[in-house]
CSV table of C-alpha atoms in Angstrom, one decimal:
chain,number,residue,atom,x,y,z
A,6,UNK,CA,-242.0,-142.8,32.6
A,7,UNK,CA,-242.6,-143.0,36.3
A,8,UNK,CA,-240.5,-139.9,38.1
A,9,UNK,CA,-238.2,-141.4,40.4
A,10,UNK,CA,-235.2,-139.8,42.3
A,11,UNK,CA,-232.8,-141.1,40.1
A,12,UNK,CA,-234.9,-139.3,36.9
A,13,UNK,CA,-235.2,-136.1,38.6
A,14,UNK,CA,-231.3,-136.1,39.3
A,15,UNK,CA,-230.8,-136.4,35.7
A,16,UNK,CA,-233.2,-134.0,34.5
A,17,UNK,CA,-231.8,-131.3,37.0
A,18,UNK,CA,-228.3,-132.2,35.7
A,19,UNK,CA,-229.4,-132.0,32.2
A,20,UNK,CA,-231.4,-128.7,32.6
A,21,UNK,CA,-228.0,-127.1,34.8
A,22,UNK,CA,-226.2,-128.4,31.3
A,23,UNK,CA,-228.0,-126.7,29.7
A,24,UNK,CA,-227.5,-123.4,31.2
A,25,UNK,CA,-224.0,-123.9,31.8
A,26,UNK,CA,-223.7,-124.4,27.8
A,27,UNK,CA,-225.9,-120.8,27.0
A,28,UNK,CA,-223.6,-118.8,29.5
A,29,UNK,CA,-220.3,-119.8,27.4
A,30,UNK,CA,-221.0,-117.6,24.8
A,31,UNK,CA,-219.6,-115.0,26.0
A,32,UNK,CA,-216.9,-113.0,25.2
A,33,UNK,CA,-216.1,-113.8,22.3
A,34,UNK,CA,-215.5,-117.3,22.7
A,35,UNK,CA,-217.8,-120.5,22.7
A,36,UNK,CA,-218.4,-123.4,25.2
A,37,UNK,CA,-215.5,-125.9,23.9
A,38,UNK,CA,-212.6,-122.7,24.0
A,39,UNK,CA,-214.1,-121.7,27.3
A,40,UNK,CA,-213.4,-125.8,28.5
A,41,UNK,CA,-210.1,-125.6,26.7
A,42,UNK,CA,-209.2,-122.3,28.7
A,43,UNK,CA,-210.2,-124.0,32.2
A,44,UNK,CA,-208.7,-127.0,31.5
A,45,UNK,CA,-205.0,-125.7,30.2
A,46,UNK,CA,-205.2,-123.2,33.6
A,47,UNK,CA,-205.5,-126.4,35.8
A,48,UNK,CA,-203.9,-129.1,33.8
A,49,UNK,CA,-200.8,-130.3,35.3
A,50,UNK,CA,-197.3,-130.7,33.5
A,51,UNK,CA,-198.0,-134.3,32.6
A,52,UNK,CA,-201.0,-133.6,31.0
A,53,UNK,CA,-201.3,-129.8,29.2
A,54,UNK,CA,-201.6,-131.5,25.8
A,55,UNK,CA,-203.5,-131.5,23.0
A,56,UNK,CA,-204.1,-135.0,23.4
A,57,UNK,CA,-205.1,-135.1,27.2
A,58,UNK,CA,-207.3,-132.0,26.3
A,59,UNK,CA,-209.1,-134.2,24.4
A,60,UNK,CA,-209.9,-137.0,26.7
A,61,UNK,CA,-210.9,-135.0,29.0
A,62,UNK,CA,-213.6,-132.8,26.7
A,63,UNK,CA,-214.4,-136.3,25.1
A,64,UNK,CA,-213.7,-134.8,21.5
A,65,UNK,CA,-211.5,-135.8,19.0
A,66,UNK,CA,-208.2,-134.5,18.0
A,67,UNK,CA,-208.9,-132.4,15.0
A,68,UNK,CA,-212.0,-130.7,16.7
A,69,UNK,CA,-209.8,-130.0,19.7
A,70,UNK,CA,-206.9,-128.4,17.2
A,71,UNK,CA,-209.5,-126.1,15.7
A,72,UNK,CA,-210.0,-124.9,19.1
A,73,UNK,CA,-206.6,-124.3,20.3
A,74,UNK,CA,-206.2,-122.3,16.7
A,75,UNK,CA,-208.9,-120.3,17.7
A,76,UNK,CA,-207.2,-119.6,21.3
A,77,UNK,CA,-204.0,-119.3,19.8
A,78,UNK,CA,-205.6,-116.5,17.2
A,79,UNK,CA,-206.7,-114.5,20.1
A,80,UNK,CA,-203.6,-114.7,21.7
A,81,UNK,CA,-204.8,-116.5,24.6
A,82,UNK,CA,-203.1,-120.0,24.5
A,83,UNK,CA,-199.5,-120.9,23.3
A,84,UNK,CA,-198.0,-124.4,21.8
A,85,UNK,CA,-194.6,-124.9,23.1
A,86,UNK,CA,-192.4,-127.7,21.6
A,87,UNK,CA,-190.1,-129.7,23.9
A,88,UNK,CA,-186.3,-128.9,23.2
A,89,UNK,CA,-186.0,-132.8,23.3
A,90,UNK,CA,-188.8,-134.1,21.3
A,91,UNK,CA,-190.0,-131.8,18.8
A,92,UNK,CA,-193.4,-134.1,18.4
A,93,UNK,CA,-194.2,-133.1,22.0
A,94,UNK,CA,-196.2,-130.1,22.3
A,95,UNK,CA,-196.9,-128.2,25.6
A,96,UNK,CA,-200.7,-125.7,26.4
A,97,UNK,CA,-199.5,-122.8,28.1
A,98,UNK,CA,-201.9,-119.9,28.6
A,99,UNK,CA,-201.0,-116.8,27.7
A,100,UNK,CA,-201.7,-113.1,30.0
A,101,UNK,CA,-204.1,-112.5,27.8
A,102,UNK,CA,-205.9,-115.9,28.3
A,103,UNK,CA,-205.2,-116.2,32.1
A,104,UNK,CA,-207.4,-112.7,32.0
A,105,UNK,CA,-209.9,-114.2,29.9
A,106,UNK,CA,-210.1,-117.1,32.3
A,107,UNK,CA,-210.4,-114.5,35.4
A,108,UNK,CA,-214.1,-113.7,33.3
A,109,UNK,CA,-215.3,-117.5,33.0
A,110,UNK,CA,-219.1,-117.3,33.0
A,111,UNK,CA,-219.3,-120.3,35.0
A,112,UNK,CA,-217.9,-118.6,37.5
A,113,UNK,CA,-222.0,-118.2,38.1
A,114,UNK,CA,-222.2,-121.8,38.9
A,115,UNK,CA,-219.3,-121.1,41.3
A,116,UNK,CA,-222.1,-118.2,43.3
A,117,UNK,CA,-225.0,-120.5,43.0
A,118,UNK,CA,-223.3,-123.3,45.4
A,119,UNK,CA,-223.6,-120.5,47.9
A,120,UNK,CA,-227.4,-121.3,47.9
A,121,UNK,CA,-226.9,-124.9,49.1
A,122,UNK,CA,-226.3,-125.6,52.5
A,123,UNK,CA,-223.0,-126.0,53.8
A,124,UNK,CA,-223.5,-129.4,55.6
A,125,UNK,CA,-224.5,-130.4,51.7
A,126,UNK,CA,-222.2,-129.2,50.1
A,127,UNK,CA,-219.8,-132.4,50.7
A,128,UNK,CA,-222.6,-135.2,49.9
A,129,UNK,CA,-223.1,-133.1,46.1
A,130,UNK,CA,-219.9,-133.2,45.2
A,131,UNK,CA,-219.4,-136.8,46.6
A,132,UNK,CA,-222.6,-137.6,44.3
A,133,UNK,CA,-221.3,-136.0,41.3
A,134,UNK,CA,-217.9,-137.4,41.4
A,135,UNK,CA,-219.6,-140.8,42.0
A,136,UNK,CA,-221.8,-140.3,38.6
A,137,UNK,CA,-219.0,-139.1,37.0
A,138,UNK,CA,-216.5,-142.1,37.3
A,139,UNK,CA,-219.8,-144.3,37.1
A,140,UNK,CA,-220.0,-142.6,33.7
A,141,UNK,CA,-216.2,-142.9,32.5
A,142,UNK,CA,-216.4,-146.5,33.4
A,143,UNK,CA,-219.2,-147.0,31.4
A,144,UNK,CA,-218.0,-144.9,28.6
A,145,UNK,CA,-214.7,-146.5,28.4
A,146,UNK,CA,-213.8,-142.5,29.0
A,147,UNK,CA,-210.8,-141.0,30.8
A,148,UNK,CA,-210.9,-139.8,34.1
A,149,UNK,CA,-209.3,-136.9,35.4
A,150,UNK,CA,-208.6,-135.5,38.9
A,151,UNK,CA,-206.1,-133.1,41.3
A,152,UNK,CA,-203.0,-135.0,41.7
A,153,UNK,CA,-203.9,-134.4,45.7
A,154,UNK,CA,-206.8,-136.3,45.6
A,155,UNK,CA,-205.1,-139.4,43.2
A,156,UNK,CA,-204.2,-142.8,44.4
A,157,UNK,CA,-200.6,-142.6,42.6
A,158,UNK,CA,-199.7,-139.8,45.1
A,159,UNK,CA,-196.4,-140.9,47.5
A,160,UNK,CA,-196.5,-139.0,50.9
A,161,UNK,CA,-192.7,-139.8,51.1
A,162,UNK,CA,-190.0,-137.1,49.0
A,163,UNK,CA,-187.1,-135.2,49.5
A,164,UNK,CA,-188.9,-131.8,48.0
A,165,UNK,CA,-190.2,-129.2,50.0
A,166,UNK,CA,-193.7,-130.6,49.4
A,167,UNK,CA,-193.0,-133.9,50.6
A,168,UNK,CA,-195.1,-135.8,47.8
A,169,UNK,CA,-194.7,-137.6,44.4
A,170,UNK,CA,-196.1,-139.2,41.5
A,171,UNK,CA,-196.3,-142.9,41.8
A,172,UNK,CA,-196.4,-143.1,38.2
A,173,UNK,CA,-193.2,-140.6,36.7
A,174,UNK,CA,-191.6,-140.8,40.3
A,175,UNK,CA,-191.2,-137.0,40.1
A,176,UNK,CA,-191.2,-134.9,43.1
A,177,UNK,CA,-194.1,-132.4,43.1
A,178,UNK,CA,-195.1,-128.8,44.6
A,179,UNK,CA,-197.6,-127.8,46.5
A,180,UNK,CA,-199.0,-126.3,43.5
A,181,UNK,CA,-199.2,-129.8,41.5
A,182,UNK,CA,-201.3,-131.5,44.6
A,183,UNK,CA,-204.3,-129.0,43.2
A,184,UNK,CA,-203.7,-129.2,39.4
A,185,UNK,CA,-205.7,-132.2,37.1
A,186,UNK,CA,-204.1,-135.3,35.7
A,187,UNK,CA,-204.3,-137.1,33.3
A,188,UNK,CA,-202.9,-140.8,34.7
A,189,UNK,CA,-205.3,-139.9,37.7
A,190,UNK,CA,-206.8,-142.8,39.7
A,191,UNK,CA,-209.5,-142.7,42.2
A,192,UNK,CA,-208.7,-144.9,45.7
A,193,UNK,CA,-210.6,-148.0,45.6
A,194,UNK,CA,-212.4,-148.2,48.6
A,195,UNK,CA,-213.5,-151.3,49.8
């Protein structure tokens, strides 16, 4: 197979896979309850459930309820039923997990990005987020993002934040602009 750009972009994405999935076993935990952690601390109110958890690791319902018993056994994720409807079930993570979380080996990834240029920083992400949805299209796979960044947000509210969902019509806080959603859409850009 002839190397091209595009090749070499996926074999450097596959081989920093790689490494990203050997450093998540650590602490006692394993790669998918080290996702599940990351993704209940950023996961919005619309979408810290067992369900969206799942869309967004692309795994399946029971796999993703062996994890959370797992995290629950640890003590480091709670399910909370809604008063309302009991069928509803809301991730909370516990002290104990948010600590855990505090530890996430990936957090090496997070250093490494000091090693690329500043000026490039931008142009990797916009790549990756470009392969990404590229990927979910093709897939037929969710896609997830901060509620800041979605094309449902409304610049106009009453709340101290002065934004909403487009979808629910909820006001949000300034802390909901940087949390992901699952009913995220990217702006079409023409």
């Amino acid at each position: 197979m002839p190397m091209t750009e595009a090749h070499d972009i996926a074999v450097l994405l596959n081989r920093l896979s790689r490494i990203a999935h050997a450093l998540q076993f650590a602490h006692g935990l394993n790669p998918a309850q080290w996702e599940a952690l990351r993704y209940i601390g950023r996961a919005n109110r619309y979408s810290a459930s067992p369900s969206a958890l799942a869309h967004y690791v692309g795994s399946t319902k029971g796999t993703i309820s062996q994890t959370l018993i797992a995290l629950e056994s640890k003590g480091y994720v709670e399910r909370v039923r809604d008063v309302c409807d009991r069928r509803k079930v809301t991730l909370v993570l516990t002290g104990e997990g948010a600590k855990m979380l505090a530890q996430d080996p990936l957090c090496q990834f997070s250093q490494a990005v000091g090693s690329v240029k500043p000026g490039d920083r931008d142009a990797v992400v916009q790549g990756l987020r470009s392969m990404l949805d590229d990927l979910c299209v093709r897939q037929g796979a969710k896609n997830f993002g901060v509620c800041g960044d979605c094309c449902h947000l409304r610049r106009a509210g009453d709340n101290e934040c002065g934004e909403s969902c487009g979808i629910t019509g909820d006001d949000l806080e300034a802390d909901d602009l940087g949390r992901l959603c699952a009913n995220f859409g990217r702006e079409e850009v023409a």
